[in-house]
GROMACS .gro file of C-alpha atoms in nm:
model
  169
    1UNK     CA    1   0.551  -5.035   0.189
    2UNK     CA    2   0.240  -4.930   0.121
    3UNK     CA    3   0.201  -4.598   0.303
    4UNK     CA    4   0.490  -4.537   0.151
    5UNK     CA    5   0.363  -4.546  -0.167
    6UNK     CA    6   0.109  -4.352  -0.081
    7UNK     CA    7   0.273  -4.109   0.104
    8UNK     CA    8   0.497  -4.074  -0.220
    9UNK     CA    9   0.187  -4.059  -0.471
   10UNK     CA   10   0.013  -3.768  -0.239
   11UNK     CA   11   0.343  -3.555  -0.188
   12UNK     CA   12   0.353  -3.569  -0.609
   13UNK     CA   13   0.014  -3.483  -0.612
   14UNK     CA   14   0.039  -3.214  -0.374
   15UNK     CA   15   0.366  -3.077  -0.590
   16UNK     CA   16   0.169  -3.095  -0.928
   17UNK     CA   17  -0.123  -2.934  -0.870
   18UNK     CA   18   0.082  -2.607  -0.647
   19UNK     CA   19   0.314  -2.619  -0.938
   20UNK     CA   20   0.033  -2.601  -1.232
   21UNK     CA   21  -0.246  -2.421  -1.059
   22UNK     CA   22  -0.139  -2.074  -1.181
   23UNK     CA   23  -0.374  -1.877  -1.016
   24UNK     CA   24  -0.338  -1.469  -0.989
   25UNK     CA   25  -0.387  -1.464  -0.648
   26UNK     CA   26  -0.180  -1.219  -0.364
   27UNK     CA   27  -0.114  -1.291  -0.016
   28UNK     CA   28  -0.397  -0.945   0.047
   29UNK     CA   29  -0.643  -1.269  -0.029
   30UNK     CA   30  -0.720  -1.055  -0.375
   31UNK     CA   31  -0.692  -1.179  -0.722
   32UNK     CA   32  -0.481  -0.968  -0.948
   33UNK     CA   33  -0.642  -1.170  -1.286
   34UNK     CA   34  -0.464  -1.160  -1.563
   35UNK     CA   35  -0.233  -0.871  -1.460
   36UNK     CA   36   0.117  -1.006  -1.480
   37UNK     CA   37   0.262  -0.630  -1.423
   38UNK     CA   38   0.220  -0.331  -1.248
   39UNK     CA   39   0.357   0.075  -1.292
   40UNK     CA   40   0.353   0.338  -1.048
   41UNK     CA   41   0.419   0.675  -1.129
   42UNK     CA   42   0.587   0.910  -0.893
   43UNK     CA   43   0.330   1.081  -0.614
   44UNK     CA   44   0.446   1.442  -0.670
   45UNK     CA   45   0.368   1.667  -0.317
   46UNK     CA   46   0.089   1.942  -0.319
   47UNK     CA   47  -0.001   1.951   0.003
   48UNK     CA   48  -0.006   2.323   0.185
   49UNK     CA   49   0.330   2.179   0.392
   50UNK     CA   50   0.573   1.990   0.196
   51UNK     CA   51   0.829   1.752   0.315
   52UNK     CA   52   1.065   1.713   0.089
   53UNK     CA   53   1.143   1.325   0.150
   54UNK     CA   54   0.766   1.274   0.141
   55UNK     CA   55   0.701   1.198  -0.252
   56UNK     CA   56   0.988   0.971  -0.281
   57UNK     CA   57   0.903   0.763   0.045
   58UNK     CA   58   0.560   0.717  -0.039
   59UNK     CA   59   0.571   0.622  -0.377
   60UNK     CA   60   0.867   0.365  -0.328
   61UNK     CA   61   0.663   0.208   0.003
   62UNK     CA   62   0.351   0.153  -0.254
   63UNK     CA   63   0.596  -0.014  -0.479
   64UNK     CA   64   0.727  -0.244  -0.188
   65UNK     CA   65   0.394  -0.345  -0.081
   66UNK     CA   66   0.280  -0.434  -0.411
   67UNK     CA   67   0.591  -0.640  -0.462
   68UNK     CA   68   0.552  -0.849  -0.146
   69UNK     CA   69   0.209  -0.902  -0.142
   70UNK     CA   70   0.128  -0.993  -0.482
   71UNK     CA   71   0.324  -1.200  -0.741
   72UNK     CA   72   0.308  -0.908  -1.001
   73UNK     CA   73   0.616  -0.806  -1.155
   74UNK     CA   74   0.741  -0.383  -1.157
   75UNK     CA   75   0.778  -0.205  -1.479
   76UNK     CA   76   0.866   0.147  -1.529
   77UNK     CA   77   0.558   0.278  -1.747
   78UNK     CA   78   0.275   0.047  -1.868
   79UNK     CA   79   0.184  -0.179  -1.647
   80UNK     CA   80  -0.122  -0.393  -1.664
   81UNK     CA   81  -0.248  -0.217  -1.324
   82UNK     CA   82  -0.117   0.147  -1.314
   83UNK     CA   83  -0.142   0.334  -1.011
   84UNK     CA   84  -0.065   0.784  -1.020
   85UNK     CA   85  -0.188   1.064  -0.812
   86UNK     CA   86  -0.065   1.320  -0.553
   87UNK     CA   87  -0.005   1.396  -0.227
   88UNK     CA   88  -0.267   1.641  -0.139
   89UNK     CA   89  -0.241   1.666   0.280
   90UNK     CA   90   0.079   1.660   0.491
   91UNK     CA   91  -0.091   1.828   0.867
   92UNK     CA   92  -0.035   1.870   1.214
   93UNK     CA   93  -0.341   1.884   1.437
   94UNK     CA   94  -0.350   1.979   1.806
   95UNK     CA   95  -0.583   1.744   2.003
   96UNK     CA   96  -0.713   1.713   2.321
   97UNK     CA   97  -0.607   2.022   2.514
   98UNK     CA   98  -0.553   2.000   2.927
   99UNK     CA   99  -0.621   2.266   3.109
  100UNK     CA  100  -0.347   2.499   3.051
  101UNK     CA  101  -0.518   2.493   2.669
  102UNK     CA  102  -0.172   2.313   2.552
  103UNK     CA  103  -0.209   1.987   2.338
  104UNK     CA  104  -0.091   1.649   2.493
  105UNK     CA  105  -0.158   1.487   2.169
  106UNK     CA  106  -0.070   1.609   1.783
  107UNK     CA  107  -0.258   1.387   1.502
  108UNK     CA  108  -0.001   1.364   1.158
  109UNK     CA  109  -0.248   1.338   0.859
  110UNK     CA  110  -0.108   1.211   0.550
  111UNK     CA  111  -0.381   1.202   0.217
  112UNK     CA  112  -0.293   1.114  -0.080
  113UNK     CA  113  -0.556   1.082  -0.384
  114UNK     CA  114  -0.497   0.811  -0.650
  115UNK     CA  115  -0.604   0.748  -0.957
  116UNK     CA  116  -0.589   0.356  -1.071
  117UNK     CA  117  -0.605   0.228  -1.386
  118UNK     CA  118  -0.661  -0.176  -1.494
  119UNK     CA  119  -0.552  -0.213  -1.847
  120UNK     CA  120  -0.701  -0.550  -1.867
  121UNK     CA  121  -1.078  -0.485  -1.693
  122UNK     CA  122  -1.136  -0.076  -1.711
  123UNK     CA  123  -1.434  -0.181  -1.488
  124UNK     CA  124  -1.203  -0.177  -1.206
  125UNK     CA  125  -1.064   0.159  -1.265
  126UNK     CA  126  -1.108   0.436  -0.973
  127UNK     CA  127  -1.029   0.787  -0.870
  128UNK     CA  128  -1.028   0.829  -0.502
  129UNK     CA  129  -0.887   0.954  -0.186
  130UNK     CA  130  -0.732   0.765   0.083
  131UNK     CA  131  -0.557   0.964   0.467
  132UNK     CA  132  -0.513   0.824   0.718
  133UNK     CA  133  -0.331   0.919   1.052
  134UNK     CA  134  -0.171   0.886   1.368
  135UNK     CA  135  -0.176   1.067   1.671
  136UNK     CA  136   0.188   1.088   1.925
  137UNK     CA  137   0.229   1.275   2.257
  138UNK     CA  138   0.253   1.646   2.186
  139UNK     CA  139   0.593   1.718   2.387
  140UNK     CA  140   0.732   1.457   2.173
  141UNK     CA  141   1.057   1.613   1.968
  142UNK     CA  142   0.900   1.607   1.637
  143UNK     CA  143   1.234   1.587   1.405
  144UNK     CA  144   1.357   1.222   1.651
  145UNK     CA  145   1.010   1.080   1.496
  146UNK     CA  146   0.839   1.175   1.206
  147UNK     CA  147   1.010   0.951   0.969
  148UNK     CA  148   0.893   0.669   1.216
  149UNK     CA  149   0.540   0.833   1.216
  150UNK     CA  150   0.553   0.872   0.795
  151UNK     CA  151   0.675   0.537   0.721
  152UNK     CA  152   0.375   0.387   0.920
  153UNK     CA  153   0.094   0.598   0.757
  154UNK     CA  154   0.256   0.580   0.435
  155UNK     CA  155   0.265   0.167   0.486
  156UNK     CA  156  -0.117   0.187   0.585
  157UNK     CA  157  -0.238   0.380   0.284
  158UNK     CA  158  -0.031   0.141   0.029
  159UNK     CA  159  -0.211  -0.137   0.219
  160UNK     CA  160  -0.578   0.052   0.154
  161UNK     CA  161  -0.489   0.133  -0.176
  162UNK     CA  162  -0.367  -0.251  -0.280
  163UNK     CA  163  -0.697  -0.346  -0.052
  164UNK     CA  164  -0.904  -0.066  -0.299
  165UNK     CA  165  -0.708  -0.233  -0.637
  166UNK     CA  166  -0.675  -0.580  -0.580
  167UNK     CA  167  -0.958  -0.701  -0.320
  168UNK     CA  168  -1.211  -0.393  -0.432
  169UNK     CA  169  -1.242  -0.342  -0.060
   0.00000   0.00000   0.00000
């Protein structure tokens, strides 16, 4: 009866303190504050080539990752973290030519440079660029992958740029 008891006592101590500790933490291991909200504005496209799927994709998989890894909530304008920029560099690199100078590999470089703004703590405010890449077998039909190859860069950069906001990493 008396572990019980104190079983009982320890799961409604356990319950209490998860459901009053109302901390501002994410699941990135960052805290987001006070910020109950965030806004993103659309990434518009500037880079030299433009896919046309690219601003829409990117800016709705920042959105995504900021939903499921922090408790903030999406508004449309105003948030207490704001995140804006552009996409500046959508490129195709050869690399590592054989020896009939053809490419086995092509690297897909996707930049995009953000600016972020914290309503609450302006000392957390930043301007910066963030690319990243990936590199898939030249002889590869481009068109069967690149929304494959743009949904996993554009996944990585929202993860640096919550990293960059949230965790100041």
């Amino acid at each position: 009866m008396k572990r019980i008891a104190t079983y009982t006592v320890s799961m409604l101590l356990i319950i209490f303190l998860m459901t009053n500790c109302s901390g501002g933490y994410s699941f990135t291991g960052g805290d987001v504050g006070e910020a109950k909200t965030f806004s993103v504005d659309l990434f518009p496209n500037y880079a030299q080539i433009i896919n046309p799927n690219l601003s829409l994709l990117f800016t709705e998989k920042l959105k995504d990752i900021i939903l499921q890894q922090t408790p903030l909530k999406l508004k449309e304008e105003d948030g207490d973290l704001h995140f804006e920029g552009s996409i500046v560099e959508y490129s195709f690199t050869p690399l590592a030519p054989q020896g009939n100078q053809a490419a086995a590999q092509t690297r897909l470089t996707i930049s995009v440079k953000v600016q972020f703004t914290n309503r609450l703590d302006s000392k957390k405010n930043f301007e910066e660029r963030f690319s990243r890449f990936v590199d898939f077998p030249a002889d590869v039909n481009l068109a069967a992958i690149e929304n494959q190859l743009i949904d996993q860069i554009n996944r990585e950069l929202a993860e640096n740029i919550l990293n960059r906001a949230i965790v100041n990493w």
